[in-house]
XYZ file of C-alpha atoms in Angstrom:
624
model
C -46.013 16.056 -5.068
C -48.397 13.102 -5.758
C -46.960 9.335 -4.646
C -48.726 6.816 -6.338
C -48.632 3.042 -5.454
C -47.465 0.586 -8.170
C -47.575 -3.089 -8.181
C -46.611 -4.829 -10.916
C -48.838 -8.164 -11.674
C -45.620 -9.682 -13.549
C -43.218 -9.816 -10.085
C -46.000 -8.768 -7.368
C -43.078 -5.758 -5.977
C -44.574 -2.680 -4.969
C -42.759 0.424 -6.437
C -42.845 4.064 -5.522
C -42.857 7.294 -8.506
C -43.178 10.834 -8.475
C -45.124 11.587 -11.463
C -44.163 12.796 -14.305
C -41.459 9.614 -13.855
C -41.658 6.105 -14.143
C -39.628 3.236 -12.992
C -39.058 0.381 -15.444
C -40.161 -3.375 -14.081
C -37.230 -5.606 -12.812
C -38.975 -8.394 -14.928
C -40.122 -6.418 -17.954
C -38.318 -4.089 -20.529
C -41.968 -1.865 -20.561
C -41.815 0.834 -17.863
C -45.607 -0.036 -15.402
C -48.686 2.343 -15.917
C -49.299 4.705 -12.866
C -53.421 3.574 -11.639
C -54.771 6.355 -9.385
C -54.289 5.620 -5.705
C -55.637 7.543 -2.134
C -53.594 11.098 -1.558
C -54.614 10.662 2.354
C -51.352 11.667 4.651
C -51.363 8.571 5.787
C -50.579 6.487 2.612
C -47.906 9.551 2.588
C -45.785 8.710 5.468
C -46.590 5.127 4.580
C -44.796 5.186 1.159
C -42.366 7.839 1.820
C -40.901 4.678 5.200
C -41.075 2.267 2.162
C -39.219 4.537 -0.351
C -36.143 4.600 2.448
C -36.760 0.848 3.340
C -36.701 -0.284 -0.350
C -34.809 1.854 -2.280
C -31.896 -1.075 -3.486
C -35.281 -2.482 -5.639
C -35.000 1.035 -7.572
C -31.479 1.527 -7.912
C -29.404 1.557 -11.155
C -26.324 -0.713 -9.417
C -23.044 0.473 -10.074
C -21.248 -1.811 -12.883
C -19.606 -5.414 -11.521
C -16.204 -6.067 -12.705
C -15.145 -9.401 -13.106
C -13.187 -11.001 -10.325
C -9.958 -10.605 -11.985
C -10.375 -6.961 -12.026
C -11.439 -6.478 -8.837
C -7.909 -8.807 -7.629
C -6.343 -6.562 -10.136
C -7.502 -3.423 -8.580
C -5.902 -4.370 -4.904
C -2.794 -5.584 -6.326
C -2.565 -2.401 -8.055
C -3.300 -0.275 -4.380
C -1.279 -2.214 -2.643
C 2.026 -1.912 -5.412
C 1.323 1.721 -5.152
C 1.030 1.820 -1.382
C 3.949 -0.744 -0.182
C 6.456 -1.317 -2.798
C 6.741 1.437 -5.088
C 9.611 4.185 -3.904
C 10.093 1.918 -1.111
C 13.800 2.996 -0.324
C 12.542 6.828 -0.652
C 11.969 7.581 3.031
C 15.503 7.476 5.522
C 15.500 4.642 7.961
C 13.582 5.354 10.796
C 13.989 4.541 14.596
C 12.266 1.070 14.897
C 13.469 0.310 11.173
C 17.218 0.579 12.662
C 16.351 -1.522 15.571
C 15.183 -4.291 13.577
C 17.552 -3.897 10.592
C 21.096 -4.371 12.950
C 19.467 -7.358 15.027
C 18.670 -8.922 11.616
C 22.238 -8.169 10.352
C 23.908 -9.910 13.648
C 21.408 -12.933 13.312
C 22.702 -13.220 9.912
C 26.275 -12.315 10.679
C 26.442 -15.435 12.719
C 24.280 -14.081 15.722
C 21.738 -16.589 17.441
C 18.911 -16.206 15.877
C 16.815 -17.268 19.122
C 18.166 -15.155 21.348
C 18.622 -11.973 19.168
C 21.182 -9.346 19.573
C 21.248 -5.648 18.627
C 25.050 -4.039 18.777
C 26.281 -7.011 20.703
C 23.472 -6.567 23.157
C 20.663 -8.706 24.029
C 17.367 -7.054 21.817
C 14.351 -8.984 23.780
C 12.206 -6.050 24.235
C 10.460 -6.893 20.921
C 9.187 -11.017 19.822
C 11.625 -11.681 16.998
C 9.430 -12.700 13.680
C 9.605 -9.222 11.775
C 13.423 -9.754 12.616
C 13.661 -13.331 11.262
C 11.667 -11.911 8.127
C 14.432 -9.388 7.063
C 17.156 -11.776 8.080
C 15.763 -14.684 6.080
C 15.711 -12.315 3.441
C 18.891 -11.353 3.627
C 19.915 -15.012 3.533
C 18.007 -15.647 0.645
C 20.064 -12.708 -1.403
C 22.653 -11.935 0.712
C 23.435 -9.037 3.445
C 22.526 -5.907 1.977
C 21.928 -2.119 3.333
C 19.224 -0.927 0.206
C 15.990 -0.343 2.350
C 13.864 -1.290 -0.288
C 14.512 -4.821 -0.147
C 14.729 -4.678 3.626
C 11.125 -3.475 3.697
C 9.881 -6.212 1.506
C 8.892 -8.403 4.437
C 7.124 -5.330 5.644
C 5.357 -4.760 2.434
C 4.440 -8.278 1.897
C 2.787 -8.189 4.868
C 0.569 -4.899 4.427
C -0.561 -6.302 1.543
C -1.721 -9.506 3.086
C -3.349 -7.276 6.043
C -5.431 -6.215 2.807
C -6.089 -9.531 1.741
C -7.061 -11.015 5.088
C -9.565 -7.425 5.721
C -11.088 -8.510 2.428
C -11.729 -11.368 2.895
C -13.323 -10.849 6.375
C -15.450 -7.751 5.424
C -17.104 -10.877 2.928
C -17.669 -13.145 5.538
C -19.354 -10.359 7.595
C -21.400 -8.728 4.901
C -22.337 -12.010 3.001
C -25.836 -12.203 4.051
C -26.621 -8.627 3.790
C -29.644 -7.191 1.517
C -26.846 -5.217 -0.247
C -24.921 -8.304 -0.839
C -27.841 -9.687 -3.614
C -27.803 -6.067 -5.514
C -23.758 -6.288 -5.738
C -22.046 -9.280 -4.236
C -18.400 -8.534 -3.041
C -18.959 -4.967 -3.539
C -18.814 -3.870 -0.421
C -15.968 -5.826 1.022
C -13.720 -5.020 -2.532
C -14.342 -1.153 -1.766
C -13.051 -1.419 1.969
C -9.409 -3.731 0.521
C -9.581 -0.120 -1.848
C -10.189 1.931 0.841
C -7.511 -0.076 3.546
C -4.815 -0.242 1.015
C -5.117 3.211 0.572
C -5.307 5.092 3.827
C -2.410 6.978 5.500
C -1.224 5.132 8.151
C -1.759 1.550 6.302
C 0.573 3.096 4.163
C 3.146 4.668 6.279
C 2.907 1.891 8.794
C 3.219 -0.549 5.802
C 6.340 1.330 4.314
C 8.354 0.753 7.024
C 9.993 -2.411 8.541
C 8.811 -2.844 12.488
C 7.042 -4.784 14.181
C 3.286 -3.085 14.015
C 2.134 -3.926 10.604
C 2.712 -7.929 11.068
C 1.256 -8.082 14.578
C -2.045 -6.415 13.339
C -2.396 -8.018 10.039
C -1.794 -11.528 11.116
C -4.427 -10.478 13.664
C -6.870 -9.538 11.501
C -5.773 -12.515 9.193
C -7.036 -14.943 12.537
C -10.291 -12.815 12.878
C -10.906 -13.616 9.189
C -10.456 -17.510 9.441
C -11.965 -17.315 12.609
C -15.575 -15.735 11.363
C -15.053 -17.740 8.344
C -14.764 -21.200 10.803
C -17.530 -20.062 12.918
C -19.850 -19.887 9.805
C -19.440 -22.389 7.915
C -22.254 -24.942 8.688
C -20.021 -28.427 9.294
C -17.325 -28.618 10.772
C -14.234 -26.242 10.532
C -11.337 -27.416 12.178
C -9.068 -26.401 9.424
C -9.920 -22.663 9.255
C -9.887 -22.522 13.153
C -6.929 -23.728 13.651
C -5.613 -21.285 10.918
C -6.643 -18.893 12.647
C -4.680 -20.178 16.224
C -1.611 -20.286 14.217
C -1.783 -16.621 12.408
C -2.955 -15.412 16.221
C 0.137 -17.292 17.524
C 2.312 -15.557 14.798
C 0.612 -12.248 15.626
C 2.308 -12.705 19.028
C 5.759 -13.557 17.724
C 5.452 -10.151 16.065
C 4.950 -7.872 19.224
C 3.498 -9.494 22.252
C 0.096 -9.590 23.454
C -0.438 -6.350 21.505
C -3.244 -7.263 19.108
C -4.614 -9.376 21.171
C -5.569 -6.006 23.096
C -6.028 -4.010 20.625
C -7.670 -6.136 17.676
C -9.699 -9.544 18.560
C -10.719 -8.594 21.840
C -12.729 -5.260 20.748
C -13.956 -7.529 17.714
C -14.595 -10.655 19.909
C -16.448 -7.860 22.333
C -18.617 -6.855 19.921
C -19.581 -9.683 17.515
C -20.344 -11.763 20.382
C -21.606 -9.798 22.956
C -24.164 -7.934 20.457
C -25.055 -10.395 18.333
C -26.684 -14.056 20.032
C -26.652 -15.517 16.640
C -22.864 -15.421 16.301
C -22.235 -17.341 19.925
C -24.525 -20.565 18.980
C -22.237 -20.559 16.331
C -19.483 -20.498 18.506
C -20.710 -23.179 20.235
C -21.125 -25.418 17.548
C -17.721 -24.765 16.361
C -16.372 -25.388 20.356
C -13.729 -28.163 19.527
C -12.055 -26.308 16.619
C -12.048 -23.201 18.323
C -10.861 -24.300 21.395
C -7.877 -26.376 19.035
C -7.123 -22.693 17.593
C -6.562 -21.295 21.013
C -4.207 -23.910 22.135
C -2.052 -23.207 18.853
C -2.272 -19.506 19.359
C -0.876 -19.625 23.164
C 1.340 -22.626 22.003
C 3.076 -20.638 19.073
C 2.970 -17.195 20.675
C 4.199 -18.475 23.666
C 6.903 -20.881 22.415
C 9.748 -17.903 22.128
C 9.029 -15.758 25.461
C 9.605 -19.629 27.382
C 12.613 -20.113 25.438
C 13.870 -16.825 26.471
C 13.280 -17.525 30.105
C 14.517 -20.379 29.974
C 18.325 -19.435 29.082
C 18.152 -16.025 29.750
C 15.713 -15.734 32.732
C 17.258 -12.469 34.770
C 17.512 -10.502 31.313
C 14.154 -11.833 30.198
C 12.503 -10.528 33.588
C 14.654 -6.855 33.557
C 13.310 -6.705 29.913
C 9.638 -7.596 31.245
C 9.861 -4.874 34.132
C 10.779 -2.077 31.868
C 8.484 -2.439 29.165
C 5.453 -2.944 31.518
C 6.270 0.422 33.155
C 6.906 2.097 30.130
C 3.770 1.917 29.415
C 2.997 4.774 32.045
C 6.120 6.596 31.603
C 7.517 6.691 28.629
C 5.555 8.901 25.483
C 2.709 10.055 27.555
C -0.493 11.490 26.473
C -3.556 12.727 27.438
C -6.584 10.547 27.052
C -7.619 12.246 23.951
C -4.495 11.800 21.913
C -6.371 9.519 19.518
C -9.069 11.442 18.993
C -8.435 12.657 14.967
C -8.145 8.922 14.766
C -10.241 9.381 11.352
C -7.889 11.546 9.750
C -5.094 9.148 9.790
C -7.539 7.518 6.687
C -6.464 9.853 4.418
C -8.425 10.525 1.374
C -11.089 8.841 3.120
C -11.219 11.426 6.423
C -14.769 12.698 5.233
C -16.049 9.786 4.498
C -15.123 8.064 7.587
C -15.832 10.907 9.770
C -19.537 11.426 8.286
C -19.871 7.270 8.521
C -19.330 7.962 12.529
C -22.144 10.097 13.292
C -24.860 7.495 14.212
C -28.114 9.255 12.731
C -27.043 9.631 9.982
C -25.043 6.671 9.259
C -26.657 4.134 10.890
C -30.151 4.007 8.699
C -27.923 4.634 5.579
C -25.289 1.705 6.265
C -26.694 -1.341 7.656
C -28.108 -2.363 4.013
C -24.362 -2.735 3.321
C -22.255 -3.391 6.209
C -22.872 -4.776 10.172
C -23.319 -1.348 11.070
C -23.306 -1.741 14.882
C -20.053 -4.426 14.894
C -18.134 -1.769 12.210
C -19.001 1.069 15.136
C -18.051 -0.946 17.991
C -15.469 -2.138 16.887
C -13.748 1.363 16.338
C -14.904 2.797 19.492
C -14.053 -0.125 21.562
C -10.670 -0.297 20.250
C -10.427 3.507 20.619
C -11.509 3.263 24.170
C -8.647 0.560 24.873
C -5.929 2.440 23.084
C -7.094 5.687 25.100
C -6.381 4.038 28.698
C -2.761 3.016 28.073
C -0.699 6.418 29.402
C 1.797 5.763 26.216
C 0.657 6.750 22.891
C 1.995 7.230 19.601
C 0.407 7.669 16.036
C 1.062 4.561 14.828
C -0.658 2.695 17.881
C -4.203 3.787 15.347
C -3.385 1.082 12.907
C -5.735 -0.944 14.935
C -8.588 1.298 14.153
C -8.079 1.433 10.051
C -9.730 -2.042 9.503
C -12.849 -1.163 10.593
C -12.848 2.308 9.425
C -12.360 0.674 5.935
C -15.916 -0.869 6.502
C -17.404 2.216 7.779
C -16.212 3.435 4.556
C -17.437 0.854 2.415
C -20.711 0.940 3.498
C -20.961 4.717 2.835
C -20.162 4.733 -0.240
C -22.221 1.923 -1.236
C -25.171 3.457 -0.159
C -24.042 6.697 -1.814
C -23.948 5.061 -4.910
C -27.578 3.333 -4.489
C -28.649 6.561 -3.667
C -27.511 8.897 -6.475
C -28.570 6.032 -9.005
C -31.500 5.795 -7.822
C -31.711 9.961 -7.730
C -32.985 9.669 -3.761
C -29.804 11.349 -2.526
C -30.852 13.925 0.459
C -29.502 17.168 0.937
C -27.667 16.071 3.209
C -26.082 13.207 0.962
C -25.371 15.655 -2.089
C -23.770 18.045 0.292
C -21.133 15.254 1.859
C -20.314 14.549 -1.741
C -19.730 17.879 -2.987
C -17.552 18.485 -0.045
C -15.556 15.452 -0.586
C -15.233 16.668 -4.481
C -14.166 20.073 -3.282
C -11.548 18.730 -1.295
C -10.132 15.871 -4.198
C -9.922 19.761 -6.266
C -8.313 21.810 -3.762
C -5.278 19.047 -3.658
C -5.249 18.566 -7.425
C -4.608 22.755 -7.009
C -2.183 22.717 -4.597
C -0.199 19.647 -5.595
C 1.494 21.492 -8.381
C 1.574 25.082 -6.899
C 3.535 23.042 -4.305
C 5.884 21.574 -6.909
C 6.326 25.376 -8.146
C 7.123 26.836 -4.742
C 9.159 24.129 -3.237
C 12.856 24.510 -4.520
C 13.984 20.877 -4.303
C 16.196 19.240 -7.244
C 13.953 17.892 -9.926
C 10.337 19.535 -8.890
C 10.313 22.016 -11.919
C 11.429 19.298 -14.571
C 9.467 15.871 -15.970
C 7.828 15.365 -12.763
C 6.294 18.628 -12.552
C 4.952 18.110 -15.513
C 3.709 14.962 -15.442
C 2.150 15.916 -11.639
C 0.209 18.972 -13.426
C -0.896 16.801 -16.318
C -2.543 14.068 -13.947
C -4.176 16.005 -10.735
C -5.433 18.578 -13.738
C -6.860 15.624 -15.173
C -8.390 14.537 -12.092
C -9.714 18.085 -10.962
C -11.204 18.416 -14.530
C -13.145 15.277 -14.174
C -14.191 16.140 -10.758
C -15.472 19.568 -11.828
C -17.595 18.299 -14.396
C -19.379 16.830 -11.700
C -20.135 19.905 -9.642
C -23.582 19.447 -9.331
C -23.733 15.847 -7.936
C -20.695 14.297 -7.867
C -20.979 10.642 -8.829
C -19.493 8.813 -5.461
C -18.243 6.147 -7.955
C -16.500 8.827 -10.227
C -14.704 10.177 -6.319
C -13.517 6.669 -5.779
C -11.443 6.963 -8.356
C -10.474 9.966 -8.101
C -9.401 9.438 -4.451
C -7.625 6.144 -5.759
C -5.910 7.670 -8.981
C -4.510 10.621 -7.108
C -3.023 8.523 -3.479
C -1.530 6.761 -6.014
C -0.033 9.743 -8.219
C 0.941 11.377 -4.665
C 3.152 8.360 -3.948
C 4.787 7.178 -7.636
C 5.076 11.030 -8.448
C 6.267 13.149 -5.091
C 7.658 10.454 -2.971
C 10.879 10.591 -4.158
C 11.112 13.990 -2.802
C 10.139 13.228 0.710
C 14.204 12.352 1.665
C 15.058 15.802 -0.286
C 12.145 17.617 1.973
C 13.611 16.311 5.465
C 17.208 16.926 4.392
C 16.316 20.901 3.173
C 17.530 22.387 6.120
C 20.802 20.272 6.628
C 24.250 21.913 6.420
C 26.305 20.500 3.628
C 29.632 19.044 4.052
C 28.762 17.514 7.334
C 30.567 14.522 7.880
C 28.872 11.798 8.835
C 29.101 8.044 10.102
C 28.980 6.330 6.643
C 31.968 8.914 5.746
C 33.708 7.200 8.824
C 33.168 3.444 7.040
C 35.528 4.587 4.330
C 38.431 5.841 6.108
C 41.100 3.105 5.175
C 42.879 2.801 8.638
C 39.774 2.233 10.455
C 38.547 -0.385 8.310
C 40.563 -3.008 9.654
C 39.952 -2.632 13.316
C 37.436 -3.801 15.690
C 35.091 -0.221 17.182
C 34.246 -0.083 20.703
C 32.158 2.941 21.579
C 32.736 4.648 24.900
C 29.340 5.780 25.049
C 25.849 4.416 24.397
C 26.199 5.316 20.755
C 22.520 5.731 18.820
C 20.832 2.661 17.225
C 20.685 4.760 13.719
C 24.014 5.371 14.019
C 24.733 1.592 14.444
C 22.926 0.704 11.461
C 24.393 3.829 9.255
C 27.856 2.120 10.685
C 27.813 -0.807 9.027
C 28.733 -3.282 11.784
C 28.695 -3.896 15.502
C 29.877 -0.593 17.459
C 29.606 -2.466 21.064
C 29.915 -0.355 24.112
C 33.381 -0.402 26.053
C 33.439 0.392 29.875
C 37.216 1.029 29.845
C 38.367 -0.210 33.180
C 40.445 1.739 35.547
C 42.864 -0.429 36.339
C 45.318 -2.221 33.872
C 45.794 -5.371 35.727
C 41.881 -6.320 36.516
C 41.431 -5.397 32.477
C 44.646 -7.854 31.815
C 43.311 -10.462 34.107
C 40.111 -10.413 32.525
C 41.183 -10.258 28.796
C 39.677 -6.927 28.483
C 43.263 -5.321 27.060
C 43.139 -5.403 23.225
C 45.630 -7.064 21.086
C 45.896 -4.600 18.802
C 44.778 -0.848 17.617
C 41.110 -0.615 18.017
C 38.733 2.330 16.658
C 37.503 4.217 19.787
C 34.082 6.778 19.257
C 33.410 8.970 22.266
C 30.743 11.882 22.643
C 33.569 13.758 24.524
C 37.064 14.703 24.097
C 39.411 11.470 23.695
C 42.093 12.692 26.163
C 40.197 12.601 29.537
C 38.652 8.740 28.665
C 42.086 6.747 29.211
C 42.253 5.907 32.751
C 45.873 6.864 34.289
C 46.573 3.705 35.031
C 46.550 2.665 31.061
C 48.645 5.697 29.846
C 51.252 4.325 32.670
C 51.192 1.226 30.719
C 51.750 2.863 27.477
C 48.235 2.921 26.204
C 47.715 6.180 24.168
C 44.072 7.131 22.068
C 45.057 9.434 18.696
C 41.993 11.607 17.673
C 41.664 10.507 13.967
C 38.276 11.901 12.708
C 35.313 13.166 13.817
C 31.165 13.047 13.228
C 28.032 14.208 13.371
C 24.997 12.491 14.241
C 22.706 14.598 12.130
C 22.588 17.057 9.212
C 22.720 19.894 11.602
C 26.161 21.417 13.384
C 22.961 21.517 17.012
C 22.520 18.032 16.624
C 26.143 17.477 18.047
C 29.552 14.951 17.008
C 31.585 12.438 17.791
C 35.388 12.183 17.942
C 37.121 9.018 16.137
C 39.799 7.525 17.650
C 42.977 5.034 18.219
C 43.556 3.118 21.097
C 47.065 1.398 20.596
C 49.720 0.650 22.557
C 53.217 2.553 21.929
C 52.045 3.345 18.476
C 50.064 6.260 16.917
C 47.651 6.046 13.687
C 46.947 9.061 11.640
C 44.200 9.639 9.044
């Protein structure tokens, strides 16, 4: 294959063909003439470097949308993602947690010092709490999940926000930036709104999703600050007070886990980036006081009035650490996965050959890299583990992504995709097809209420859709085309199928069970105060409806009398044994009898065990 050297007398840029082509001028409408040039092997390697180097000046770009549609386009993710179906999934173990210490704050509980079932709840900073019980003040106490999960939701969508606008501030004086601006950094808010555990973390109401994106929200206002060329005391301290509010949500956590691995790497690696630090010395050093001044604020309150507790509450959360959901080192290690659609993309974007000479047209390259791996490495030395400790690592997975697929797109519109390239891309196609196949063989095989009706219809008419416009793409998928793809079916997934997740974890349940919101409407107990004789389950607390404090019954009648411990009246009683051995003697002497008045189970399963119901009274039997 002859390459001939071009240069065009109108714009002086050098351009590279293949004859029989020719590549149209960036100044004129006329495509250039092709002079003859050496063939020596030198000129070869010389022009094939410059073909790799310069291939953005030969590129078709990929359209622009206006800015509207591009805000339009990470609303509509983020609707999808966070608020749609948002009562579908069953409260989950954190969820409970925070959902009865918001119902005490706002059932006349301090809101300071929070409680959960009577008990002091300091093992978690309290701001995801005070989000759900301002809401609840705002429209009243309420048990529908999807408006307890706003807060959470709200927030998820403003970690997409905040990641948006930081991937701009990092990739705004990038070559790629003049062929596209904002490209890049709109296709990572896509490509964060979108992927798994953003969404699952972002669905749920704990503490994880505000701690990380008012984390990342700081790191945005702090690169933003550190930039700009006078002086930027109001972004910097911005960022101090989101940081401080980060810590409010859960601790030192993403300080650990989020701006130091960034801090690590931007500053360490790049020399650049700490004279602007420097310049910027005064405001940043005003952001750090607010940060330690607002994060700290709440944990010296605490001590304060509640030192001993406070300290206990230090002592076993420190050691859980080691003890408590243990894992080997490489637990994290299909971190990538948890992305979702975008697994292949962000798994091919790690591999440093081929990534690195392809992405850092587009994105930081080496800061997107570290940042994962350095945040990886962190996560991996803490003995406890769970899935949802990877949120951390999303953000900059998102701009490993981006930058992938931007080059992708340079390089199939410019028809310089490799082998390798077209391969990556037809794998990612095959894999949008093989869920648009299975998605409604699913639907037919699964025998849940309402999967062979409307929805199964509408499921087969829009991943058919999407497989047919993927197939008609076989032989070079267009990486724009996948995008949307990608994006159109997440979002069919989740409107469509959700629903049907609470039906899927219920399938195995034996019905008739009895269960505690089946206790909250037996008339005789609805009066009473409930004590629980046992440590009784947080999700059971929250499915009760109201505070189910313990109750160490004491053994003897007078020290309870002395100390006010002997109720006035019946109270309900739940035990996880039999009723008749938990009276001490010294109460039945007094006339103190307990009446067995129901009974329930704590899951949908007869294995997963019950409680009995009872009446403590005096003289005096209730029945059901």
């Amino acid at each position: 294959m002859r390459i001939r050297w071009i240069m065009c007398g109108a714009c002086a840029t050098n351009f590279i063909i293949s004859p029989p082509f020719s590549i149209p001028c960036p100044w004129l409408n006329q495509p250039t003439r092709r002079p003859s040039v050496s063939r020596s092997a030198g000129l070869l390697t010389e022009t094939v470097n410059f073909q790799q180097q310069h291939m953005h000046q030969e590129s078709i770009p990929p359209p622009r949308p206006r800015a509207w549609v591009r805000w339009a386009s990470v609303l509509a993710v983020c609707i999808s993602s966070f608020f749609i179906h948002g009562g579908a999934p069953e409260v989950s173990l954190m969820e409970a947690r925070n959902f009865v210490a918001a119902r005490e704050m706002v059932a006349g509980g301090s809101w300071l010092i929070p409680t959960m079932n009577g008990e002091l709840r300091l093992a978690k900073p309290p701001l995801p709490t005070w989000a759900v019980a301002g809401l609840q003040t705002l429209i009243g106490p309420t048990e529908n999940l999807a408006l307890l999960r706003l807060p959470a939701a709200v927030v998820a969508t403003l970690l997409v926000l905040f990641f948006w606008g930081l991937a701009l501030e990092l990739t705004r004086s990038l070559p790629g930036e003049e062929e596209n601006p904002g490209r890049t950094a709109w296709l990572g808010a896509l490509a964060l709104g979108s992927s798994l555990l953003v969404v699952t973390t972002g669905r749920e109401g704990q503490w994880d999703i505000f701690a990380v994106s008012l984390m990342v929200g700081a790191l945005w206002l702090l690169v933003k600050g550190w930039q700009h060329t006078g002086r930027a005391w109001g972004w910097l301290a911005g960022a101090g007070v989101l940081g401080g509010l980060s810590l409010l949500s859960k601790g030192p956590v993403a300080l650990y886990t989020v701006l130091f691995p960034f801090l690590l790497v931007y500053l360490v690696g790049y020399p650049q980036h700490r004279q602007q630090v420097r310049r910027q010395l005064p405001g940043t050093l005003l952001g750090l006081g607010l940060l330690l001044a607002i994060g700290c604020s709440w944990p010296l309150y605490i001590y304060q009035h509640v030192a001993p507790a406070a300290v206990t509450v230090a002592r076993t959360e420190i050691s859980s650490w080691g003890e408590r959901h243990v894992k080997p080192f490489w637990f994290y290690a299909p971190f990538a996965v948890f992305t979702g659609i975008w697994a292949l993309v962000a798994l091919v974007s790690l591999v440093w050959p081929y990534a690195r000479p392809r992405l850092q047209h587009y994105i930081p390259y080496v800061l997107a890299l570290g940042w994962v791996l350095v945040s990886l490495l962190l996560l991996s030395l803490v003995p406890e583990k769970k899935e949802r400790y990877m949120l951390p690592l999303m953000p900059p997975l998102a701009l490993l992504v981006a930058g992938m697929v931007r080059y992708w797109e340079a390089a199939v519109a410019a028809k310089q995709a490799t082998r390798s390239d077209q391969g990556v891309l037809r794998a990612w196609g095959i894999i949008l097809l093989v869920v648009c196949l299975a998605v409604p063989i699913a639907l037919l095989i699964i025998d849940l209420p309402g999967t062979k009706g409307l929805r199964f219809w509408a499921s087969l008419l829009v991943f058919g859709g999407i497989g047919v416009y993927v197939m008609r793409q076989v032989r070079l998928p267009q990486p724009t085309a996948l995008i949307g793809a990608s994006l159109t079916g997440m979002s069919a997934l989740l409107i469509l199928l959700l629903p049907f997740y609470p039906l899927w974890e219920r399938r195995r349940d034996t019905a008739g069970l009895r269960q505690m919101r089946d206790i909250r409407r037996h008339v005789a107990l609805q009066s009473m105060r409930w004590y629980s004789l046992d440590t009784l389950h947080v999700k059971q607390v929250w499915a009760a409806g109201r505070a189910v404090p313990i109750w160490h019954i004491p053994a003897g009648i007078s020290y309870a009398l002395k100390h006010r411990e002997v109720p006035a009246g019946p109270v309900a009683v739940f035990s996880a044994a039999p009723l008749k051995a938990r009276l001490p003697l010294a109460w039945r002497n007094a006339g103190f009898g307990i009446t067995q008045v129901d009974s329930f189970y704590l899951g949908g399963k007869r294995e997963s065990g019950y409680w009995v119901v009872g009446v403590l009274s005096r003289n005096r039997h209730i029945s059901p």
